mmCIF file of C-alpha atoms in Angstrom:
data_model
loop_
_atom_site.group_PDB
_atom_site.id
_atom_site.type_symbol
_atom_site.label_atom_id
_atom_site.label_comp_id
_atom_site.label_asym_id
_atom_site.label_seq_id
_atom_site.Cartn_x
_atom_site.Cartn_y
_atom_site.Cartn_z
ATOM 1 C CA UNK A 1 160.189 133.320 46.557
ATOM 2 C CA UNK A 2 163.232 134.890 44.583
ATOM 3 C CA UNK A 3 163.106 133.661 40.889
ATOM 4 C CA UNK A 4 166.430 132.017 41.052
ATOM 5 C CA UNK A 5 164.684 129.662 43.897
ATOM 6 C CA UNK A 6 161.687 129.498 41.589
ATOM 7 C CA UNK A 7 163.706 128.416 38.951
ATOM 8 C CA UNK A 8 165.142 125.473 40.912
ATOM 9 C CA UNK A 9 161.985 124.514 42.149
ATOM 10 C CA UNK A 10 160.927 124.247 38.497
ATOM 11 C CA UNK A 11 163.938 122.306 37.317
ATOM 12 C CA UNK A 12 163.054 119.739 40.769
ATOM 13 C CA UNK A 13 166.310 121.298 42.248
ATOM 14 C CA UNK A 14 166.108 121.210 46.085
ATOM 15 C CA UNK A 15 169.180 121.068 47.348
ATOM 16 C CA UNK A 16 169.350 124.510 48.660
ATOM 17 C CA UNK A 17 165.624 124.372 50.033
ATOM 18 C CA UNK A 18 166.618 125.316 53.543
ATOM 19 C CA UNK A 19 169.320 124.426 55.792
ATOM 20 C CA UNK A 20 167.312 121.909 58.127
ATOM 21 C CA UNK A 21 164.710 120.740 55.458
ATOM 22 C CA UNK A 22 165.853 117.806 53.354
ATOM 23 C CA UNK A 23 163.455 116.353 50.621
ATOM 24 C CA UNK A 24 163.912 113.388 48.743
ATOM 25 C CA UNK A 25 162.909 109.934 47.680
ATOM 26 C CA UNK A 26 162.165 106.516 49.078
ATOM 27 C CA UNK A 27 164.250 104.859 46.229
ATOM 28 C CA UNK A 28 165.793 106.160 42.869
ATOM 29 C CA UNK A 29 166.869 105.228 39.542
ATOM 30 C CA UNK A 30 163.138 105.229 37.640
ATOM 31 C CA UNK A 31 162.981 105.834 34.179
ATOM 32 C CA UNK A 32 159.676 108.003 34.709
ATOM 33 C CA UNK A 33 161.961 110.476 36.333
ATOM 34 C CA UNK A 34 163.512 110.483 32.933
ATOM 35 C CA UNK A 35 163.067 114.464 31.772
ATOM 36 C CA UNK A 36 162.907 115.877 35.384
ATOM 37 C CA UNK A 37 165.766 113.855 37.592
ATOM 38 C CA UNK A 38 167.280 112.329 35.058
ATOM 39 C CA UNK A 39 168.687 113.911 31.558
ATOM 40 C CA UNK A 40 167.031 112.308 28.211
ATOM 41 C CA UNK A 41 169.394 110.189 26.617
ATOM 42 C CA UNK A 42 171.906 109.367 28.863
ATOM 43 C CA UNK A 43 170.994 106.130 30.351
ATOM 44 C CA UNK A 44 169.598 104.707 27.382
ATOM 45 C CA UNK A 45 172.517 101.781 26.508
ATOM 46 C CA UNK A 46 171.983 100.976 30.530
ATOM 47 C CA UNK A 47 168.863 100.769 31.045
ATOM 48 C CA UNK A 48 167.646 97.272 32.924
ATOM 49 C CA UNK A 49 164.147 95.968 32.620
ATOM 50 C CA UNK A 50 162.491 94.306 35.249
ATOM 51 C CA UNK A 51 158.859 92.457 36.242
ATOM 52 C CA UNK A 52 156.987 93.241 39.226
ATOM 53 C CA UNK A 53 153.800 91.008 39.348
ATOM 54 C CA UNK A 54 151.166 92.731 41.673
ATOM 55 C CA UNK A 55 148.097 90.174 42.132
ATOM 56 C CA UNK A 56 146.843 88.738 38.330
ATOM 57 C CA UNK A 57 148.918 91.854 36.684
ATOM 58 C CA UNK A 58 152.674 91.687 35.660
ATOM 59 C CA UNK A 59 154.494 95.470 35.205
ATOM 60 C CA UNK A 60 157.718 95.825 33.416
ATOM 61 C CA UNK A 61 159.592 98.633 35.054
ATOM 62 C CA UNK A 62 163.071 99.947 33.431
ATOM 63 C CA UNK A 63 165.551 100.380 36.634
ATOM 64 C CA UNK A 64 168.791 103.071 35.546
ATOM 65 C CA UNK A 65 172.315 102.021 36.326
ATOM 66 C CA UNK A 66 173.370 102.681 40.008
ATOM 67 C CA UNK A 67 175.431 105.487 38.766
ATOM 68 C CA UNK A 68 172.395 107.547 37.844
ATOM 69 C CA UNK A 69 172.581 108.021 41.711
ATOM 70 C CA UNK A 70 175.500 110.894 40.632
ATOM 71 C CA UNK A 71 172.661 112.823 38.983
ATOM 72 C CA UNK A 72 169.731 112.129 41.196
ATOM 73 C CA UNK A 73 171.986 114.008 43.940
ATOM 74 C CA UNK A 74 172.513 116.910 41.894
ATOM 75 C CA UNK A 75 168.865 117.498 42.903
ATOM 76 C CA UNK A 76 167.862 116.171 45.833
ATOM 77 C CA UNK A 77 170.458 116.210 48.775
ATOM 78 C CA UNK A 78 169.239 112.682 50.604
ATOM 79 C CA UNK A 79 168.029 109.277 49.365
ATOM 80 C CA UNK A 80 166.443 106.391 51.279
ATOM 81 C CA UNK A 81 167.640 103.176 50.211
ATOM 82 C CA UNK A 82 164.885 100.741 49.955
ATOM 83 C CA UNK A 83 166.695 97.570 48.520
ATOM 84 C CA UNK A 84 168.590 96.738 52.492
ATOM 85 C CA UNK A 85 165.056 96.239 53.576
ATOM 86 C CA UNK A 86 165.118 92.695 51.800
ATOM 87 C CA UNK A 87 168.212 91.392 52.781
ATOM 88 C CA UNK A 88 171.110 91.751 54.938
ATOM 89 C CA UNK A 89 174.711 93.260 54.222
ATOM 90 C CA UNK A 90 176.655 90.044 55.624
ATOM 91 C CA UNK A 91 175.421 86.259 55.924
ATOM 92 C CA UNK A 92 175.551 84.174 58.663
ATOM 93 C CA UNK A 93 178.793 83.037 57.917
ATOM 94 C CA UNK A 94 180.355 86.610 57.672
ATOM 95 C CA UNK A 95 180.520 86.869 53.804
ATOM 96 C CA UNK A 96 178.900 89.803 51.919
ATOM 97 C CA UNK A 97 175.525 89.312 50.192
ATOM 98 C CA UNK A 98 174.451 90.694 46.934
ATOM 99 C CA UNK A 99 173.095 93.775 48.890
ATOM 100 C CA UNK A 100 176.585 94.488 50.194
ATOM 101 C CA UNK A 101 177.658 94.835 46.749
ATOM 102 C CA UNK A 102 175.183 96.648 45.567
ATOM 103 C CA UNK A 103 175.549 99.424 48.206
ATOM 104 C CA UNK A 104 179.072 99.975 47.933
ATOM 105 C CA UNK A 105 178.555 100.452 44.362
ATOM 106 C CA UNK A 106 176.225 103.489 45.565
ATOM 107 C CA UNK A 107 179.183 104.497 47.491
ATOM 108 C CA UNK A 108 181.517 105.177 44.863
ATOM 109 C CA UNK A 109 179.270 107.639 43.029
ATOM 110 C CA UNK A 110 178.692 109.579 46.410
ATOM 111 C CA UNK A 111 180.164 113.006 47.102
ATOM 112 C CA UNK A 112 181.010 114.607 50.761
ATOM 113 C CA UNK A 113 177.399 116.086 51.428
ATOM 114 C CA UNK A 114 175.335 113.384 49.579
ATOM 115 C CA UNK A 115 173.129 111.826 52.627
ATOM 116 C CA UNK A 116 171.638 108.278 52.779
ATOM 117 C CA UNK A 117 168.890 106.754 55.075
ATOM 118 C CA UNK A 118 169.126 102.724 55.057
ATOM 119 C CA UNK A 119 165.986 100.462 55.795
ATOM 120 C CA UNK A 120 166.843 97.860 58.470
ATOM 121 C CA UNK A 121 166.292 94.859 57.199
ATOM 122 C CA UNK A 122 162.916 93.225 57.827
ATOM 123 C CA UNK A 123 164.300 90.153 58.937
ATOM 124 C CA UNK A 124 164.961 92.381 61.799
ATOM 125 C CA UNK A 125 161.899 94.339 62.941
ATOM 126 C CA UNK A 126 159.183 92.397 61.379
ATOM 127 C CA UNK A 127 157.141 90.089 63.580
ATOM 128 C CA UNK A 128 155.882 87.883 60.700
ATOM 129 C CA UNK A 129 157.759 87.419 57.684
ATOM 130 C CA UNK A 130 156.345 85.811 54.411
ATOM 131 C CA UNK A 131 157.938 82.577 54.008
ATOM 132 C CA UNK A 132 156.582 79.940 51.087
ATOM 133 C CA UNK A 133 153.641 82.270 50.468
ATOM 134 C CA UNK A 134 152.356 82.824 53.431
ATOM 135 C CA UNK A 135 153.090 84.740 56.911
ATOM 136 C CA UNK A 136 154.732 82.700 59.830
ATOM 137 C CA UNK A 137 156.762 83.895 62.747
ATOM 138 C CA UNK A 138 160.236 85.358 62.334
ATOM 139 C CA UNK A 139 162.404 83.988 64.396
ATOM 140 C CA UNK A 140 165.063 86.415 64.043
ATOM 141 C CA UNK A 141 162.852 89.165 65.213
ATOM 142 C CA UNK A 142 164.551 92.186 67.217
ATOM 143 C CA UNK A 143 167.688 89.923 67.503
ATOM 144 C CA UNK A 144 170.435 92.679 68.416
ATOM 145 C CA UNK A 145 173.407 90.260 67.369
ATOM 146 C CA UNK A 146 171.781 89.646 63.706
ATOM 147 C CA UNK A 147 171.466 93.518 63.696
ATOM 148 C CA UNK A 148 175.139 94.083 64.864
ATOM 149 C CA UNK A 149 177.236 92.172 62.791
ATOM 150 C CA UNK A 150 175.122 91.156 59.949
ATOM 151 C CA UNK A 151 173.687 94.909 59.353
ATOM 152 C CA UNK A 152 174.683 97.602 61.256
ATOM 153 C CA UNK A 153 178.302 97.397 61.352
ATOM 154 C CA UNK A 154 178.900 96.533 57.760
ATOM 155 C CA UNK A 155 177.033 99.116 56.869
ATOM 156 C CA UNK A 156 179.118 101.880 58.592
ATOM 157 C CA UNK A 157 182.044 100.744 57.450
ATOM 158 C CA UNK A 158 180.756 101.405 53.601
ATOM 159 C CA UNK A 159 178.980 104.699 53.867
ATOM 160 C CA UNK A 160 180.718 106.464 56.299
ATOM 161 C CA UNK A 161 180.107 109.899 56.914
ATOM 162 C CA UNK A 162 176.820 109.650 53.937
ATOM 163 C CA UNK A 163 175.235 107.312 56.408
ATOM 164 C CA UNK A 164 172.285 109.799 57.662
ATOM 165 C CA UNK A 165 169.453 107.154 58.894
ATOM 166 C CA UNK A 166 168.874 103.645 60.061
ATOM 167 C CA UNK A 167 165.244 103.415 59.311
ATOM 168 C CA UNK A 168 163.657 100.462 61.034
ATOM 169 C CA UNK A 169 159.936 99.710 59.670
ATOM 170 C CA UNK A 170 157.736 97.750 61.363
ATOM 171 C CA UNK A 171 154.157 95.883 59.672
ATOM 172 C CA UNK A 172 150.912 96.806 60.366
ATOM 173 C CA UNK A 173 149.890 94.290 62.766
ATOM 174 C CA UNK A 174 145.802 92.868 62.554
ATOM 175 C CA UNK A 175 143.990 93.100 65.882
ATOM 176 C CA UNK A 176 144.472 89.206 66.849
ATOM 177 C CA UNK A 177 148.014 89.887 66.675
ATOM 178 C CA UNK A 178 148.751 92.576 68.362
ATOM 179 C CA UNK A 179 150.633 92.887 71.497
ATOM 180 C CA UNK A 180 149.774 95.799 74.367
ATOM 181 C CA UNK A 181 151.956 98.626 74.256
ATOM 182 C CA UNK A 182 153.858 97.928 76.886
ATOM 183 C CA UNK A 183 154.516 94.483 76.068
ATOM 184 C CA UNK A 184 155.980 96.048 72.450
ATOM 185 C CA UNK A 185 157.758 98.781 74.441
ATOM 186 C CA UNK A 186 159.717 96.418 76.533
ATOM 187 C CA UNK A 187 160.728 94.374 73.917
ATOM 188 C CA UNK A 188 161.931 97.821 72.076
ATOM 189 C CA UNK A 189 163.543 98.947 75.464
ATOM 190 C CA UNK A 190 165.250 95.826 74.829
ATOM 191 C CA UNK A 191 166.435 95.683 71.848
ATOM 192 C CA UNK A 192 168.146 99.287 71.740
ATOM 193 C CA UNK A 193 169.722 98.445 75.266
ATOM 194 C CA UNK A 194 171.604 95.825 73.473
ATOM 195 C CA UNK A 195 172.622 97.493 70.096
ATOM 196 C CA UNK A 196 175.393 99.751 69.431
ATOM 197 C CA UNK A 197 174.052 103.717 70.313
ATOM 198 C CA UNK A 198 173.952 105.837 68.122
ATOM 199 C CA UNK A 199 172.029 108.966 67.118
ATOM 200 C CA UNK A 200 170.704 108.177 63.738
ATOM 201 C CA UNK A 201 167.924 105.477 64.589
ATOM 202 C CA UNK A 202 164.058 106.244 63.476
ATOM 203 C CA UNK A 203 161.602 103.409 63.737
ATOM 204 C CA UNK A 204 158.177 103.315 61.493
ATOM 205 C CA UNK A 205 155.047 102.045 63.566
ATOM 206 C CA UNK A 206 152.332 100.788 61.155
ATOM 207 C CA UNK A 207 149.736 99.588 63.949
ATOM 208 C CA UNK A 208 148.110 102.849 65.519
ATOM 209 C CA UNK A 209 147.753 101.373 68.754
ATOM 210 C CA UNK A 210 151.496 101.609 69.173
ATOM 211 C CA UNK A 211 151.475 105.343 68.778
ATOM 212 C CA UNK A 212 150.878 105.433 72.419
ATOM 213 C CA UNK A 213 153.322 106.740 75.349
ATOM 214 C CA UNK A 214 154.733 103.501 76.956
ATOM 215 C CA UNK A 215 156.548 103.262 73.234
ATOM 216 C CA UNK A 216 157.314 107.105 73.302
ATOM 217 C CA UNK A 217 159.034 107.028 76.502
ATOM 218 C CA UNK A 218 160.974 104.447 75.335
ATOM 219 C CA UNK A 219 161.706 106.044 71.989
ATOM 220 C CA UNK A 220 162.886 109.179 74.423
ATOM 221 C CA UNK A 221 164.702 106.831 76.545
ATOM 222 C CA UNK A 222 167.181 105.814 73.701
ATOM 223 C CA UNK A 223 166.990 108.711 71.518
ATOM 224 C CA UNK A 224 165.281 107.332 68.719
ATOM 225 C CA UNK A 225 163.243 108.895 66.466
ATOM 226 C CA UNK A 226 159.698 108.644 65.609
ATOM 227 C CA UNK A 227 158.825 108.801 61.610
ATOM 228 C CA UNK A 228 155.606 110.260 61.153
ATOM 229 C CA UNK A 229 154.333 108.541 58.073
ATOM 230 C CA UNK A 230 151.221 108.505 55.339
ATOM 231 C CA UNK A 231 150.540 104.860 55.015
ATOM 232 C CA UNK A 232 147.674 102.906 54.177
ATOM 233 C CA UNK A 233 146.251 101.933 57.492
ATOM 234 C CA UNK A 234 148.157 104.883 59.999
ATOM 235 C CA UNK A 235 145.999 108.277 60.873
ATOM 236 C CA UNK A 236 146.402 111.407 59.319
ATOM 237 C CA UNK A 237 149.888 113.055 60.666
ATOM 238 C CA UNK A 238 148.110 115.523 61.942
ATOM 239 C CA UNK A 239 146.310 113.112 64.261
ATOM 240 C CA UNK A 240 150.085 111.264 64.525
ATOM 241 C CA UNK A 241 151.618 114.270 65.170
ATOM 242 C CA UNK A 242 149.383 115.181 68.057
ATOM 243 C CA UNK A 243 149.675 111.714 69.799
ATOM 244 C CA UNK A 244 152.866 112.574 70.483
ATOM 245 C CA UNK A 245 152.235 116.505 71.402
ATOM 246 C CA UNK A 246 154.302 117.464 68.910
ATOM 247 C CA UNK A 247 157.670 115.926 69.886
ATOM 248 C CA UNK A 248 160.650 114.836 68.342
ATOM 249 C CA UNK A 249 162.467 112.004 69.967
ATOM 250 C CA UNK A 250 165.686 111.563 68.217
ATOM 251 C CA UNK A 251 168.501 112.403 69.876
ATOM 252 C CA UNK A 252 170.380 113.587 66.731
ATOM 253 C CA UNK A 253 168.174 116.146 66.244
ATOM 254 C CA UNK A 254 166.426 114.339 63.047
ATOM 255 C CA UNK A 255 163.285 113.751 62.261
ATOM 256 C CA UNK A 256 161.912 111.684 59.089
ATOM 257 C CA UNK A 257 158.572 112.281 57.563
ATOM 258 C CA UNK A 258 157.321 109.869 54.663
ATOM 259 C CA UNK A 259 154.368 109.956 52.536
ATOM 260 C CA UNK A 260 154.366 106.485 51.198
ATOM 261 C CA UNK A 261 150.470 106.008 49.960
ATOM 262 C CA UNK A 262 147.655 107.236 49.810
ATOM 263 C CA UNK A 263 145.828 106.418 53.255
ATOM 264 C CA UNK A 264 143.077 103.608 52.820
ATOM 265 C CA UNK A 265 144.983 102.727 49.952
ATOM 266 C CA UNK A 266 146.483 99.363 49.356
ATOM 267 C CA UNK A 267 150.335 98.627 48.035
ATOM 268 C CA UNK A 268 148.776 97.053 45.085
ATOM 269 C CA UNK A 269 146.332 99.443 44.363
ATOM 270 C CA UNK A 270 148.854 102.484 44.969
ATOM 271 C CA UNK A 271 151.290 100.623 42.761
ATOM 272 C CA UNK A 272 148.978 100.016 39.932
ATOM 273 C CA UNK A 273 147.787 103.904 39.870
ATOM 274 C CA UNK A 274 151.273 105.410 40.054
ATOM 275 C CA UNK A 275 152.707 103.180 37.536
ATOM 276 C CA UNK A 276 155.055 104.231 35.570
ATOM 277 C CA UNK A 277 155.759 106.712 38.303
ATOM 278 C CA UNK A 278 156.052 109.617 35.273
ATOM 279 C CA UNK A 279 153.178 111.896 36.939
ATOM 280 C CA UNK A 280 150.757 112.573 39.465
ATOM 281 C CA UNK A 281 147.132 110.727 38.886
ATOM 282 C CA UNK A 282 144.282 113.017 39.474
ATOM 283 C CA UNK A 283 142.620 112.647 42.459
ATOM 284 C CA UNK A 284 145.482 110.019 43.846
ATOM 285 C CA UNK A 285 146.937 111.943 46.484
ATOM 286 C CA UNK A 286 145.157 112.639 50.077
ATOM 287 C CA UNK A 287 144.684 116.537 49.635
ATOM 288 C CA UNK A 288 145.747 116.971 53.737
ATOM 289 C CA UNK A 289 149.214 114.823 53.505
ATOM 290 C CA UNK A 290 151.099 118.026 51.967
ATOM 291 C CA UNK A 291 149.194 120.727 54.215
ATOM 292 C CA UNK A 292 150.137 118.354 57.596
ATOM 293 C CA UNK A 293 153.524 117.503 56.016
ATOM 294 C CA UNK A 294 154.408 121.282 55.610
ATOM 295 C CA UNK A 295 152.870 122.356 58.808
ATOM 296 C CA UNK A 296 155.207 119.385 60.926
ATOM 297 C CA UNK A 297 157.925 120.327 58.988
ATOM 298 C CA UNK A 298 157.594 124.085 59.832
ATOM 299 C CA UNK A 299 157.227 123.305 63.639
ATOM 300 C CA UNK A 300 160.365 120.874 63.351
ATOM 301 C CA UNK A 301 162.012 123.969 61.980
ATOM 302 C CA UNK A 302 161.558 126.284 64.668
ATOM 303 C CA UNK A 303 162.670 123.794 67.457
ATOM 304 C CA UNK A 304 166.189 123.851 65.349
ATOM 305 C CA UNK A 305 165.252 120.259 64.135
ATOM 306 C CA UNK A 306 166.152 118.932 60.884
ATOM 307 C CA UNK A 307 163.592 117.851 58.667
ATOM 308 C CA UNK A 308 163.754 115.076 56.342
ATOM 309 C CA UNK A 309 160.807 114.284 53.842
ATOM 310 C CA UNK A 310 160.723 111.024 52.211
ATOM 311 C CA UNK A 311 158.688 110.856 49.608
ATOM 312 C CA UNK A 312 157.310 107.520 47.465
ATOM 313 C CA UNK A 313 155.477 107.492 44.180
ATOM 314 C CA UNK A 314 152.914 105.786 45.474
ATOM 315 C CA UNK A 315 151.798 108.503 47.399
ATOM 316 C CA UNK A 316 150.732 110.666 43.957
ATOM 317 C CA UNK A 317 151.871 108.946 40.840
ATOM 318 C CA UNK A 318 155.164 110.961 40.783
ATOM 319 C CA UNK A 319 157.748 111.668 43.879
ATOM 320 C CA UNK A 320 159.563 114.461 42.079
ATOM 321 C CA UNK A 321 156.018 116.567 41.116
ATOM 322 C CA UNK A 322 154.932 115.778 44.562
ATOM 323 C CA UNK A 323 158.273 116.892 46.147
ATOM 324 C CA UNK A 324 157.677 120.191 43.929
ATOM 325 C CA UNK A 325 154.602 120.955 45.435
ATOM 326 C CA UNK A 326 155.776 120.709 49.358
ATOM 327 C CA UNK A 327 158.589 123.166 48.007
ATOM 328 C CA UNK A 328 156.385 125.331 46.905
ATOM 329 C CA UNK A 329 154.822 125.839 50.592
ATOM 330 C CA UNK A 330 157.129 125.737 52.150
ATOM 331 C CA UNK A 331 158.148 128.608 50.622
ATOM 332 C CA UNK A 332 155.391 130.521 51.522
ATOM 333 C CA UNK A 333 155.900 129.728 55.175
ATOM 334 C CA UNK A 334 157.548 131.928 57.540
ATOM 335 C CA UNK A 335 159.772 129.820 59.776
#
């Protein structure tokens, strides 16, 4: 490692990691990122405060302005955008929601190379949605038109060329609801027959027993890619990694990585550990999710693929220290 690329590892610059590895975060604009993202100070006036009530405990968080985004990019060269996952760009009747809004304000503060990867709504890919406070069926579930015009199209014509991903992230699904994977590859075979193509679609499988081939070949079929994620209730991605013998399906020549939590590891209890996000808990993070991250990334690498590592608090305590450490071995590795 030369010391001008230790020195930007050190100031959590990773722009210039590599030409086909791209690290960054699974949202943005924390104030425990204050000191290494984001400069001391220069938010302060801005600076929203919001609650977040996980089970009998409330959590304040303080959320920077959206044009902290300009800075965040100064270090990290592409952002998933976690808010779209909640609701979609365009109501029923056409007219833009809040969300629209909100990410063509990101818009404005993005430059030429600045890269984003959008979560598809859930309304969208979820099976059960929580409705009144508890799960019931979602009746809008893989419905290509709601994706179309509500999402998808709306969402190109704001981000253009930074438009990177369409992320689509399914729940895990209990036993007594699951489907066979075949039945959940033809409905996926469906789905992307009847959407618009394109190269830049990844879907997130959170039920093992989908990582199986009927939903590769499918996957293959239409060019979209696979993410291999660290998530509560999803093998190591080593293990995920071999059930698909090391392929890449996307069709762009993408592939998306995220390390989301620590495995066995609840939302709530991941959430409550990391918080304030402002560094990494001791004895949080799963000590094989950087070693299998690094080695999948390497062997992306060498196939010409280009690599892009997602990376949540939860996972750690702190995305940028985690992001940091991945850097630093990849370094070491000879690609």
């Amino acid at each position: 490692m030369t010391t001008e690329e230790e020195s930007d590892l050190k100031k959590y610059r990773f722009r210039d990691l590599h030409p086909n590895i791209s690290i960054g975060m699974a949202s943005d604009r924390y104030a425990g990122w204050i000191g290494q993202v984001y400069s001391e100070g220069r938010y302060s006036k801005e600076i929203k405060h919001r609650t977040h009530k996980i089970g009998e405990k409330t959590f304040t968080e303080e959320v920077l302005p959206v044009e902290s985004v300009e800075e965040y990019f100064e270090h990290f060269p592409i952002l998933e955008i976690d808010f779209t996952f909640y609701r979609l760009l365009l109501d029923k009747n056409g007219k833009p929601t809040p969300n629209y809004f909100t990410l063509k304000e990101y818009q404005q503060h993005l430059k030429k190379d600045d890269q984003l990867i959008l979560k598809v709504p859930q309304l969208i890919f979820a099976r059960r949605i929580r409705q009144g406070g508890k799960f019931v069926e979602n009746e809008a579930y893989l419905n290509s038109q709601i994706f179309t015009h509500q999402f998808y199209k709306p969402a190109v014509e704001i981000l253009s060329s930074n438009l990177r991903g369409f992320m689509f992230e399914q729940e895990y699904h209990p036993k007594k609801e699951r489907v066979e994977p075949d039945e959940m590859a033809k409905a996926l075979d469906a789905f992307f027959n009847a959407i618009p193509k394109d190269k830049r679609y990844h879907v997130e499988l959170r039920t093992e027993a989908y990582l199986a081939e009927p939903v590769f070949d499918v996957l293959e079929k239409h060019g979209v890619g696979l993410v291999y994620s660290h998530w509560t209730w999803l093998p190591p991605l080593s293990k995920q990694f071999s059930k698909t013998k090391g392929r890449f399906f996307n069709s762009g020549g993408d592939c998306i990585i995220r390390l989301m939590t620590p495995r066995r590891m609840s939302y709530e209890d991941s959430y409550t550990k990391a918080f304030p996000f402002n560094e990494n808990v001791e004895g949080m993070m799963n000590p094989e999710m950087i070693d299998d991250a690094v080695e999948i990334i390497m062997k992306g690498v060498r196939q010409n693929k280009r690599m892009r590592l997602i990376i949540n608090n939860r996972a750690g305590g702190n995305g940028p220290i985690i992001a940091q450490e991945i850097a630093e071995e990849l370094q070491k590795g000879k690609f």
